[in-house]
PDB file of C-alpha atoms in Angstrom:
ATOM      1  CA  MET H   1    -108.519 -29.648-136.553  1.00 54.00           C
ATOM      2  CA  LEU H   2    -105.255 -28.147-137.847  1.00 51.00           C
ATOM      3  CA  PHE H   3    -106.810 -24.688-137.942  1.00 50.00           C
ATOM      4  CA  PHE H   4    -108.198 -25.144-134.416  1.00 49.00           C
ATOM      5  CA  THR H   5    -104.813 -26.341-133.122  1.00 51.00           C
ATOM      6  CA  GLN H   6    -102.971 -23.365-134.596  1.00 53.00           C
ATOM      7  CA  CYS H   7    -105.513 -20.880-133.245  1.00 57.00           C
ATOM      8  CA  PHE H   8    -105.496 -22.512-129.821  1.00 53.00           C
ATOM      9  CA  GLY H   9    -101.664 -22.354-129.729  1.00 54.00           C
ATOM     10  CA  ALA H  10    -101.730 -18.660-130.632  1.00 51.00           C
ATOM     11  CA  VAL H  11    -104.258 -17.967-127.886  1.00 50.00           C
ATOM     12  CA  LEU H  12    -102.107 -19.791-125.330  1.00 49.00           C
ATOM     13  CA  ASP H  13     -99.037 -17.782-126.393  1.00 51.00           C
ATOM     14  CA  LEU H  14    -101.002 -14.551-126.009  1.00 49.00           C
ATOM     15  CA  ILE H  15    -102.272 -15.555-122.559  1.00 50.00           C
ATOM     16  CA  HIS H  16     -98.736 -16.494-121.470  1.00 48.00           C
ATOM     17  CA  LEU H  17     -97.364 -13.151-122.697  1.00 47.00           C
ATOM     18  CA  ARG H  18    -100.108 -11.165-120.951  1.00 51.00           C
ATOM     19  CA  PHE H  19     -99.524 -13.116-117.729  1.00 50.00           C
ATOM     20  CA  GLN H  20     -95.799 -12.338-117.787  1.00 49.00           C
ATOM     21  CA  HIS H  21     -96.541  -8.668-118.453  1.00 48.00           C
ATOM     22  CA  TYR H  22     -99.053  -8.610-115.577  1.00 52.00           C
ATOM     23  CA  LYS H  23     -96.522 -10.115-113.153  1.00 50.00           C
ATOM     24  CA  ALA H  24     -93.888  -7.594-114.181  1.00 48.00           C
ATOM     25  CA  LYS H  25     -96.290  -4.681-113.806  1.00 47.00           C
ATOM     26  CA  ARG H  26     -97.320  -5.925-110.374  1.00 47.00           C
ATOM     27  CA  VAL H  27     -93.692  -6.006-109.242  1.00 44.00           C
ATOM     28  CA  PHE H  28     -92.522  -2.720-110.706  1.00 46.00           C
ATOM     29  CA  SER H  29     -95.661  -0.553-110.821  1.00 43.00           C
ATOM     30  CA  ALA H  30     -95.005   0.683-107.305  1.00 39.00           C
ATOM     31  CA  ALA H  31     -91.841   2.330-108.570  1.00 43.00           C
ATOM     32  CA  GLY H  32     -93.720   3.958-111.445  1.00 46.00           C
ATOM     33  CA  GLN H  33     -91.624   2.189-114.086  1.00 59.00           C
ATOM     34  CA  LEU H  34     -92.792   1.208-117.546  1.00 74.00           C
ATOM     35  CA  VAL H  35     -92.479  -2.500-118.343  1.00 80.00           C
ATOM     36  CA  CYS H  36     -91.768  -3.935-121.776  1.00 80.00           C
ATOM     37  CA  VAL H  37     -91.895  -7.692-122.409  1.00 87.00           C
ATOM     38  CA  VAL H  38     -89.194  -8.562-124.951  1.00 87.00           C
ATOM     39  CA  ASN H  39     -89.279 -11.825-126.884  1.00 86.00           C
ATOM     40  CA  PRO H  40     -85.997 -13.358-128.064  1.00 88.00           C
ATOM     41  CA  THR H  41     -84.583 -13.298-131.567  1.00 80.00           C
ATOM     42  CA  HIS H  42     -82.966 -16.697-132.058  1.00 68.00           C
ATOM     43  CA  SER H  43     -80.472 -17.498-134.809  1.00 57.00           C
ATOM     44  CA  LEU H  44     -79.917 -21.137-135.696  1.00 43.00           C
ATOM     45  CA  LYS H  45     -77.012 -20.312-137.986  1.00 45.00           C
ATOM     46  CA  TYR H  46     -74.526 -17.763-136.734  1.00 47.00           C
ATOM     47  CA  ALA H  47     -73.103 -15.433-139.364  1.00 47.00           C
ATOM     48  CA  PRO H  48     -70.723 -12.784-137.969  1.00 50.00           C
ATOM     49  CA  THR H  49     -71.389  -9.139-138.693  1.00 49.00           C
ATOM     50  CA  ARG H  50     -69.124  -7.164-140.989  1.00 48.00           C
ATOM     51  CA  CYS H  51     -67.324  -5.507-138.085  1.00 56.00           C
ATOM     52  CA  ALA H  52     -66.804  -8.885-136.370  1.00 49.00           C
ATOM     53  CA  ALA H  53     -65.352 -10.372-139.538  1.00 47.00           C
ATOM     54  CA  ALA H  54     -63.060  -7.371-139.984  1.00 44.00           C
ATOM     55  CA  GLN H  55     -61.925  -7.628-136.363  1.00 47.00           C
ATOM     56  CA  ALA H  56     -61.144 -11.344-136.765  1.00 45.00           C
ATOM     57  CA  SER H  57     -59.127 -10.644-139.908  1.00 40.00           C
ATOM     58  CA  THR H  58     -57.145  -7.946-138.133  1.00 37.00           C
ATOM     59  CA  GLU H  59     -56.378 -10.205-135.160  1.00 43.00           C
ATOM     60  CA  GLN H  60     -55.128 -12.909-137.523  1.00 44.00           C
ATOM     61  CA  GLY H  61     -52.960 -10.464-139.419  1.00 44.00           C
ATOM     62  CA  LEU H  62     -55.096 -10.769-142.535  1.00 39.00           C
ATOM     63  CA  LEU H  63     -56.382  -7.916-144.628  1.00 36.00           C
ATOM     64  CA  PRO H  64     -59.496  -8.180-146.787  1.00 40.00           C
ATOM     65  CA  PRO H  65     -58.714  -8.545-150.500  1.00 39.00           C
ATOM     66  CA  CYS H  66     -58.740  -5.326-152.475  1.00 34.00           C
ATOM     67  CA  HIS H  67     -60.582  -5.255-155.777  1.00 37.00           C
ATOM     68  CA  HIS H  68     -60.359  -2.085-157.834  1.00 35.00           C
ATOM     69  CA  HIS H  69     -63.842  -2.571-159.244  1.00 35.00           C
ATOM     70  CA  GLU H  70     -65.455  -2.655-155.791  1.00 39.00           C
ATOM     71  CA  ALA H  71     -67.005   0.501-154.336  1.00 40.00           C
ATOM     72  CA  VAL H  72     -65.361   2.032-151.280  1.00 45.00           C
ATOM     73  CA  HIS H  73     -67.377   1.347-148.146  1.00 49.00           C
ATOM     74  CA  ASP H  74     -68.749   4.442-146.424  1.00 60.00           C
ATOM     75  CA  PRO H  75     -67.415   4.399-142.820  1.00 60.00           C
ATOM     76  CA  GLN H  76     -70.422   6.409-141.655  1.00 69.00           C
ATOM     77  CA  LEU H  77     -72.835   3.605-142.517  1.00 80.00           C
ATOM     78  CA  VAL H  78     -74.188   1.689-139.524  1.00 82.00           C
ATOM     79  CA  PRO H  79     -74.915  -2.056-139.832  1.00 83.00           C
ATOM     80  CA  CYS H  80     -78.247  -3.288-138.538  1.00 83.00           C
ATOM     81  CA  THR H  81     -78.196  -4.391-134.920  1.00 75.00           C
ATOM     82  CA  CYS H  82     -81.421  -6.426-134.990  1.00 73.00           C
ATOM     83  CA  PRO H  83     -80.887  -9.268-135.198  1.00 64.00           C
ATOM     84  CA  LEU H  84     -77.173  -8.781-134.739  1.00 58.00           C
ATOM     85  CA  PHE H  85     -76.098 -11.613-136.994  1.00 59.00           C
ATOM     86  CA  SER H  86     -78.451 -11.907-139.954  1.00 72.00           C
ATOM     87  CA  CYS H  87     -79.821  -8.595-141.270  1.00 82.00           C
ATOM     88  CA  PRO H  88     -77.679  -7.228-144.151  1.00 85.00           C
ATOM     89  CA  TRP H  89     -79.127  -3.699-143.937  1.00 88.00           C
ATOM     90  CA  GLU H  90     -76.916  -0.690-143.313  1.00 86.00           C
ATOM     91  CA  GLY H  91     -77.578   3.042-143.356  1.00 89.00           C
ATOM     92  CA  HIS H  92     -76.843   6.397-141.780  1.00 87.00           C
ATOM     93  CA  LEU H  93     -77.596   7.267-138.162  1.00 89.00           C
ATOM     94  CA  GLU H  94     -80.614   9.351-139.137  1.00 89.00           C
ATOM     95  CA  VAL H  95     -82.518   6.321-140.432  1.00 92.00           C
ATOM     96  CA  VAL H  96     -81.447   3.644-137.915  1.00 90.00           C
ATOM     97  CA  VAL H  97     -84.471   4.222-135.653  1.00 91.00           C
ATOM     98  CA  SER H  98     -86.986   4.063-138.513  1.00 91.00           C
ATOM     99  CA  HIS H  99     -85.362   0.865-139.834  1.00 90.00           C
ATOM    100  CA  LEU H 100     -85.522  -0.848-136.441  1.00 89.00           C
ATOM    101  CA  ARG H 101     -89.144   0.151-135.879  1.00 89.00           C
ATOM    102  CA  GLN H 102     -90.509  -0.478-139.378  1.00 88.00           C
ATOM    103  CA  THR H 103     -88.509  -3.529-140.458  1.00 87.00           C
ATOM    104  CA  HIS H 104     -87.928  -5.352-137.169  1.00 86.00           C
ATOM    105  CA  ARG H 105     -90.877  -3.975-135.158  1.00 86.00           C
ATOM    106  CA  ILE H 106     -88.640  -3.088-132.235  1.00 88.00           C
ATOM    107  CA  ASN H 107     -90.591  -1.684-129.301  1.00 85.00           C
ATOM    108  CA  ILE H 108     -89.644   1.738-127.998  1.00 87.00           C
ATOM    109  CA  LEU H 109     -90.406   3.014-124.510  1.00 84.00           C
ATOM    110  CA  GLN H 110     -90.150   6.556-123.212  1.00 85.00           C
ATOM    111  CA  GLY H 111     -89.255   7.553-119.695  1.00 82.00           C
ATOM    112  CA  ALA H 112     -86.358   8.072-117.334  1.00 78.00           C
ATOM    113  CA  GLU H 113     -86.645   4.536-115.933  1.00 86.00           C
ATOM    114  CA  ILE H 114     -88.059   1.425-117.592  1.00 91.00           C
ATOM    115  CA  VAL H 115     -88.014  -2.334-117.022  1.00 92.00           C
ATOM    116  CA  PHE H 116     -86.727  -4.679-119.697  1.00 91.00           C
ATOM    117  CA  LEU H 117     -88.347  -8.112-119.240  1.00 94.00           C
ATOM    118  CA  ALA H 118     -86.545 -10.720-121.374  1.00 95.00           C
ATOM    119  CA  THR H 119     -88.467 -13.974-121.842  1.00 94.00           C
ATOM    120  CA  ASP H 120     -87.360 -17.540-122.638  1.00 94.00           C
ATOM    121  CA  MET H 121     -83.880 -17.286-121.169  1.00 93.00           C
ATOM    122  CA  HIS H 122     -83.473 -21.050-121.600  1.00 91.00           C
ATOM    123  CA  LEU H 123     -83.155 -20.865-125.397  1.00 92.00           C
ATOM    124  CA  PRO H 124     -79.774 -21.989-126.765  1.00 90.00           C
ATOM    125  CA  ALA H 125     -77.156 -19.456-127.813  1.00 89.00           C
ATOM    126  CA  PRO H 126     -76.856 -17.303-129.809  1.00 89.00           C
ATOM    127  CA  THR H 127     -80.020 -15.400-128.858  1.00 90.00           C
ATOM    128  CA  ASP H 128     -80.761 -11.657-128.634  1.00 91.00           C
ATOM    129  CA  TRP H 129     -83.275  -9.494-126.785  1.00 93.00           C
ATOM    130  CA  ILE H 130     -83.460  -5.910-128.061  1.00 91.00           C
ATOM    131  CA  ILE H 131     -85.454  -2.799-127.185  1.00 90.00           C
ATOM    132  CA  MET H 132     -85.178   0.946-127.853  1.00 91.00           C
ATOM    133  CA  HIS H 133     -85.350   3.463-125.031  1.00 91.00           C
ATOM    134  CA  SER H 134     -86.241   7.092-125.753  1.00 92.00           C
ATOM    135  CA  CYS H 135     -84.938   9.373-123.021  1.00 91.00           C
ATOM    136  CA  LEU H 136     -83.436  12.864-122.605  1.00 92.00           C
ATOM    137  CA  GLY H 137     -84.049  13.684-126.255  1.00 92.00           C
ATOM    138  CA  HIS H 138     -82.095  10.667-127.594  1.00 94.00           C
ATOM    139  CA  GLN H 139     -82.728   7.061-128.543  1.00 95.00           C
ATOM    140  CA  PHE H 140     -80.809   4.235-126.918  1.00 95.00           C
ATOM    141  CA  LEU H 141     -80.617   0.564-127.829  1.00 92.00           C
ATOM    142  CA  LEU H 142     -80.460  -2.048-125.089  1.00 92.00           C
ATOM    143  CA  VAL H 143     -79.029  -5.336-126.303  1.00 92.00           C
ATOM    144  CA  LEU H 144     -79.081  -8.517-124.215  1.00 94.00           C
ATOM    145  CA  ARG H 145     -77.255 -11.388-125.874  1.00 93.00           C
ATOM    146  CA  LYS H 146     -76.856 -15.007-124.864  1.00 94.00           C
ATOM    147  CA  GLN H 147     -73.634 -16.266-126.361  1.00 92.00           C
ATOM    148  CA  GLU H 148     -71.047 -18.973-125.806  1.00 90.00           C
ATOM    149  CA  LYS H 149     -67.854 -17.041-125.223  1.00 80.00           C
ATOM    150  CA  TYR H 150     -66.331 -20.390-124.297  1.00 79.00           C
ATOM    151  CA  GLU H 151     -67.655 -23.593-125.836  1.00 84.00           C
ATOM    152  CA  GLY H 152     -70.300 -25.188-123.679  1.00 84.00           C
ATOM    153  CA  HIS H 153     -70.487 -22.217-121.293  1.00 89.00           C
ATOM    154  CA  PRO H 154     -73.156 -19.713-122.401  1.00 94.00           C
ATOM    155  CA  GLN H 155     -73.140 -16.251-120.849  1.00 95.00           C
ATOM    156  CA  PHE H 156     -75.461 -13.255-120.941  1.00 96.00           C
ATOM    157  CA  PHE H 157     -74.120  -9.875-122.060  1.00 96.00           C
ATOM    158  CA  ALA H 158     -76.165  -6.687-121.621  1.00 96.00           C
ATOM    159  CA  THR H 159     -75.091  -3.293-122.918  1.00 94.00           C
ATOM    160  CA  MET H 160     -76.590   0.058-123.856  1.00 94.00           C
ATOM    161  CA  MET H 161     -75.808   1.693-127.201  1.00 94.00           C
ATOM    162  CA  LEU H 162     -76.633   5.284-128.132  1.00 95.00           C
ATOM    163  CA  ILE H 163     -78.018   5.811-131.599  1.00 94.00           C
ATOM    164  CA  GLY H 164     -75.603   8.677-132.072  1.00 93.00           C
ATOM    165  CA  THR H 165     -71.909   9.507-132.201  1.00 93.00           C
ATOM    166  CA  PRO H 166     -69.287   8.501-129.593  1.00 94.00           C
ATOM    167  CA  SER H 167     -68.964  12.133-128.452  1.00 95.00           C
ATOM    168  CA  GLN H 168     -72.722  12.263-127.829  1.00 95.00           C
ATOM    169  CA  ALA H 169     -72.580   8.956-125.947  1.00 96.00           C
ATOM    170  CA  ASN H 170     -70.030  10.412-123.516  1.00 96.00           C
ATOM    171  CA  ASN H 171     -72.712  12.823-122.288  1.00 96.00           C
ATOM    172  CA  PHE H 172     -74.737  10.037-120.672  1.00 96.00           C
ATOM    173  CA  THR H 173     -74.530   7.353-118.017  1.00 96.00           C
ATOM    174  CA  TYR H 174     -76.716   4.274-117.979  1.00 96.00           C
ATOM    175  CA  ARG H 175     -77.507   1.886-115.142  1.00 96.00           C
ATOM    176  CA  LEU H 176     -78.705  -1.699-115.397  1.00 96.00           C
ATOM    177  CA  GLU H 177     -80.127  -3.244-112.239  1.00 96.00           C
ATOM    178  CA  LEU H 178     -81.285  -6.743-111.345  1.00 96.00           C
ATOM    179  CA  ASN H 179     -83.249  -7.126-108.124  1.00 94.00           C
ATOM    180  CA  ARG H 180     -84.840 -10.358-106.932  1.00 91.00           C
ATOM    181  CA  ASN H 181     -84.900 -12.660-103.885  1.00 87.00           C
ATOM    182  CA  GLN H 182     -83.217 -10.070-101.655  1.00 89.00           C
ATOM    183  CA  ARG H 183     -80.315  -9.812-104.101  1.00 92.00           C
ATOM    184  CA  ARG H 184     -79.325  -6.742-106.079  1.00 94.00           C
ATOM    185  CA  LEU H 185     -76.810  -6.367-108.876  1.00 96.00           C
ATOM    186  CA  LYS H 186     -75.983  -3.065-110.601  1.00 96.00           C
ATOM    187  CA  TRP H 187     -73.913  -2.121-113.604  1.00 97.00           C
ATOM    188  CA  GLU H 188     -73.194   1.537-114.392  1.00 96.00           C
ATOM    189  CA  ALA H 189     -71.218   2.805-117.353  1.00 96.00           C
ATOM    190  CA  THR H 190     -71.107   5.220-120.277  1.00 96.00           C
ATOM    191  CA  PRO H 191     -73.112   3.941-123.259  1.00 95.00           C
ATOM    192  CA  ARG H 192     -71.292   3.057-126.435  1.00 94.00           C
ATOM    193  CA  SER H 193     -72.208   4.454-129.837  1.00 93.00           C
ATOM    194  CA  VAL H 194     -73.847   2.226-132.453  1.00 89.00           C
ATOM    195  CA  LEU H 195     -71.016   3.403-134.739  1.00 88.00           C
ATOM    196  CA  GLU H 196     -68.795   1.114-132.668  1.00 87.00           C
ATOM    197  CA  CYS H 197     -68.837  -2.654-133.065  1.00 81.00           C
ATOM    198  CA  ILE H 198     -71.013  -4.333-130.465  1.00 83.00           C
ATOM    199  CA  ASP H 199     -69.138  -7.606-130.964  1.00 84.00           C
ATOM    200  CA  SER H 200     -65.971  -5.957-129.673  1.00 84.00           C
ATOM    201  CA  VAL H 201     -67.900  -4.595-126.664  1.00 88.00           C
ATOM    202  CA  ILE H 202     -68.975  -8.128-125.796  1.00 85.00           C
ATOM    203  CA  SER H 203     -65.588  -9.721-126.463  1.00 85.00           C
ATOM    204  CA  ASP H 204     -63.911  -7.093-124.247  1.00 87.00           C
ATOM    205  CA  GLY H 205     -66.464  -7.691-121.493  1.00 89.00           C
ATOM    206  CA  ASP H 206     -67.218  -3.952-121.268  1.00 92.00           C
ATOM    207  CA  CYS H 207     -70.834  -4.610-120.286  1.00 95.00           C
ATOM    208  CA  LEU H 208     -72.949  -6.432-117.743  1.00 96.00           C
ATOM    209  CA  VAL H 209     -71.868 -10.085-117.879  1.00 95.00           C
ATOM    210  CA  LEU H 210     -73.833 -12.902-116.252  1.00 95.00           C
ATOM    211  CA  ASN H 211     -73.014 -16.570-116.238  1.00 94.00           C
ATOM    212  CA  THR H 212     -75.867 -19.080-116.360  1.00 92.00           C
ATOM    213  CA  SER H 213     -76.040 -19.698-112.616  1.00 93.00           C
ATOM    214  CA  LEU H 214     -76.059 -15.986-111.804  1.00 94.00           C
ATOM    215  CA  ALA H 215     -78.755 -15.306-114.390  1.00 94.00           C
ATOM    216  CA  GLN H 216     -80.902 -18.034-112.845  1.00 93.00           C
ATOM    217  CA  LEU H 217     -80.671 -16.367-109.423  1.00 94.00           C
ATOM    218  CA  PHE H 218     -82.345 -13.252-110.837  1.00 96.00           C
ATOM    219  CA  SER H 219     -84.733 -14.912-113.294  1.00 94.00           C
ATOM    220  CA  ASP H 220     -88.364 -15.812-112.651  1.00 93.00           C
ATOM    221  CA  ASN H 221     -89.799 -18.760-114.583  1.00 91.00           C
ATOM    222  CA  GLY H 222     -87.359 -18.237-117.439  1.00 92.00           C
ATOM    223  CA  SER H 223     -87.733 -14.432-117.590  1.00 95.00           C
ATOM    224  CA  LEU H 224     -85.153 -11.854-116.571  1.00 95.00           C
ATOM    225  CA  ALA H 225     -86.201  -8.347-115.496  1.00 95.00           C
ATOM    226  CA  ILE H 226     -83.591  -5.617-115.945  1.00 95.00           C
ATOM    227  CA  GLY H 227     -84.241  -2.120-114.644  1.00 94.00           C
ATOM    228  CA  ILE H 228     -82.842   0.606-116.923  1.00 94.00           C
ATOM    229  CA  ALA H 229     -82.067   4.191-115.947  1.00 94.00           C
ATOM    230  CA  ILE H 230     -80.298   6.825-118.049  1.00 93.00           C
ATOM    231  CA  THR H 231     -78.914  10.109-116.726  1.00 94.00           C
ATOM    232  CA  THR H 232     -76.723  12.867-118.052  1.00 92.00           C
ATOM    233  CA  SER H 233     -73.056  12.604-117.156  1.00 80.00           C
ATOM    234  CA  LYS H 234     -72.115  14.546-114.013  1.00 62.00           C
ATOM    235  CA  VAL H 235     -68.967  15.874-115.669  1.00 54.00           C
ATOM    236  CA  HIS H 236     -70.863  17.334-118.594  1.00 50.00           C
ATOM    237  CA  SER H 237     -73.619  18.631-116.330  1.00 46.00           C
ATOM    238  CA  ALA H 238     -71.021  20.540-114.280  1.00 44.00           C
ATOM    239  CA  GLU H 239     -69.484  21.960-117.456  1.00 45.00           C
ATOM    240  CA  ALA H 240     -72.899  23.118-118.623  1.00 44.00           C
ATOM    241  CA  GLU H 241     -73.509  24.934-115.309  1.00 44.00           C
ATOM    242  CA  MET H 242     -70.152  26.721-115.592  1.00 41.00           C
TER     243      MET H 242
END
């Protein structure tokens, strides 16, 4: 009976996932966009990332203790961004993509425009939805995080990070779009580099920010569809033509 119950639950989960994917494809297939259903990564015990801890120490006027026997940290190492608050891995930019795909099984979609369908928006904070987007010869990381910036008031923060340097990130512009029930909301900005701290991006509000009521307006049965489009920056395109 236990084996039957577990198998039956797995089958129901699979049917539910396929149904959500079918609904998303039905809505967005007319626009020729690829749809990726993204399940949440939920953390029951929040542990800040190294960059978040360093930022908190700096704001409080505290410096981390210096021990002569400790090795000097390489500033070019990138901490893992999946999940954002539990994986201790770090490495160079060249191996970030392989780590995300092999260790965390992060899906990657290719194309100029894709649809990011985040499921189970009702889960308590902190929760992350993450996907990689391969476009224009580069890999981007879309991070949607549900977090309580103020106690008792969870918000959703969505941002695009380039798996590259800040100078490379300045060459692109990304657009996030929510469209449902005759309502449309767009956010357009320059992506940030994964060398920067995503916690500071969220704390500064330099991303798409949704409160719970606004997220519910654009959600469908607990799922939120976000259209993603990446283009080259007009300034750099003009410079290239000159």
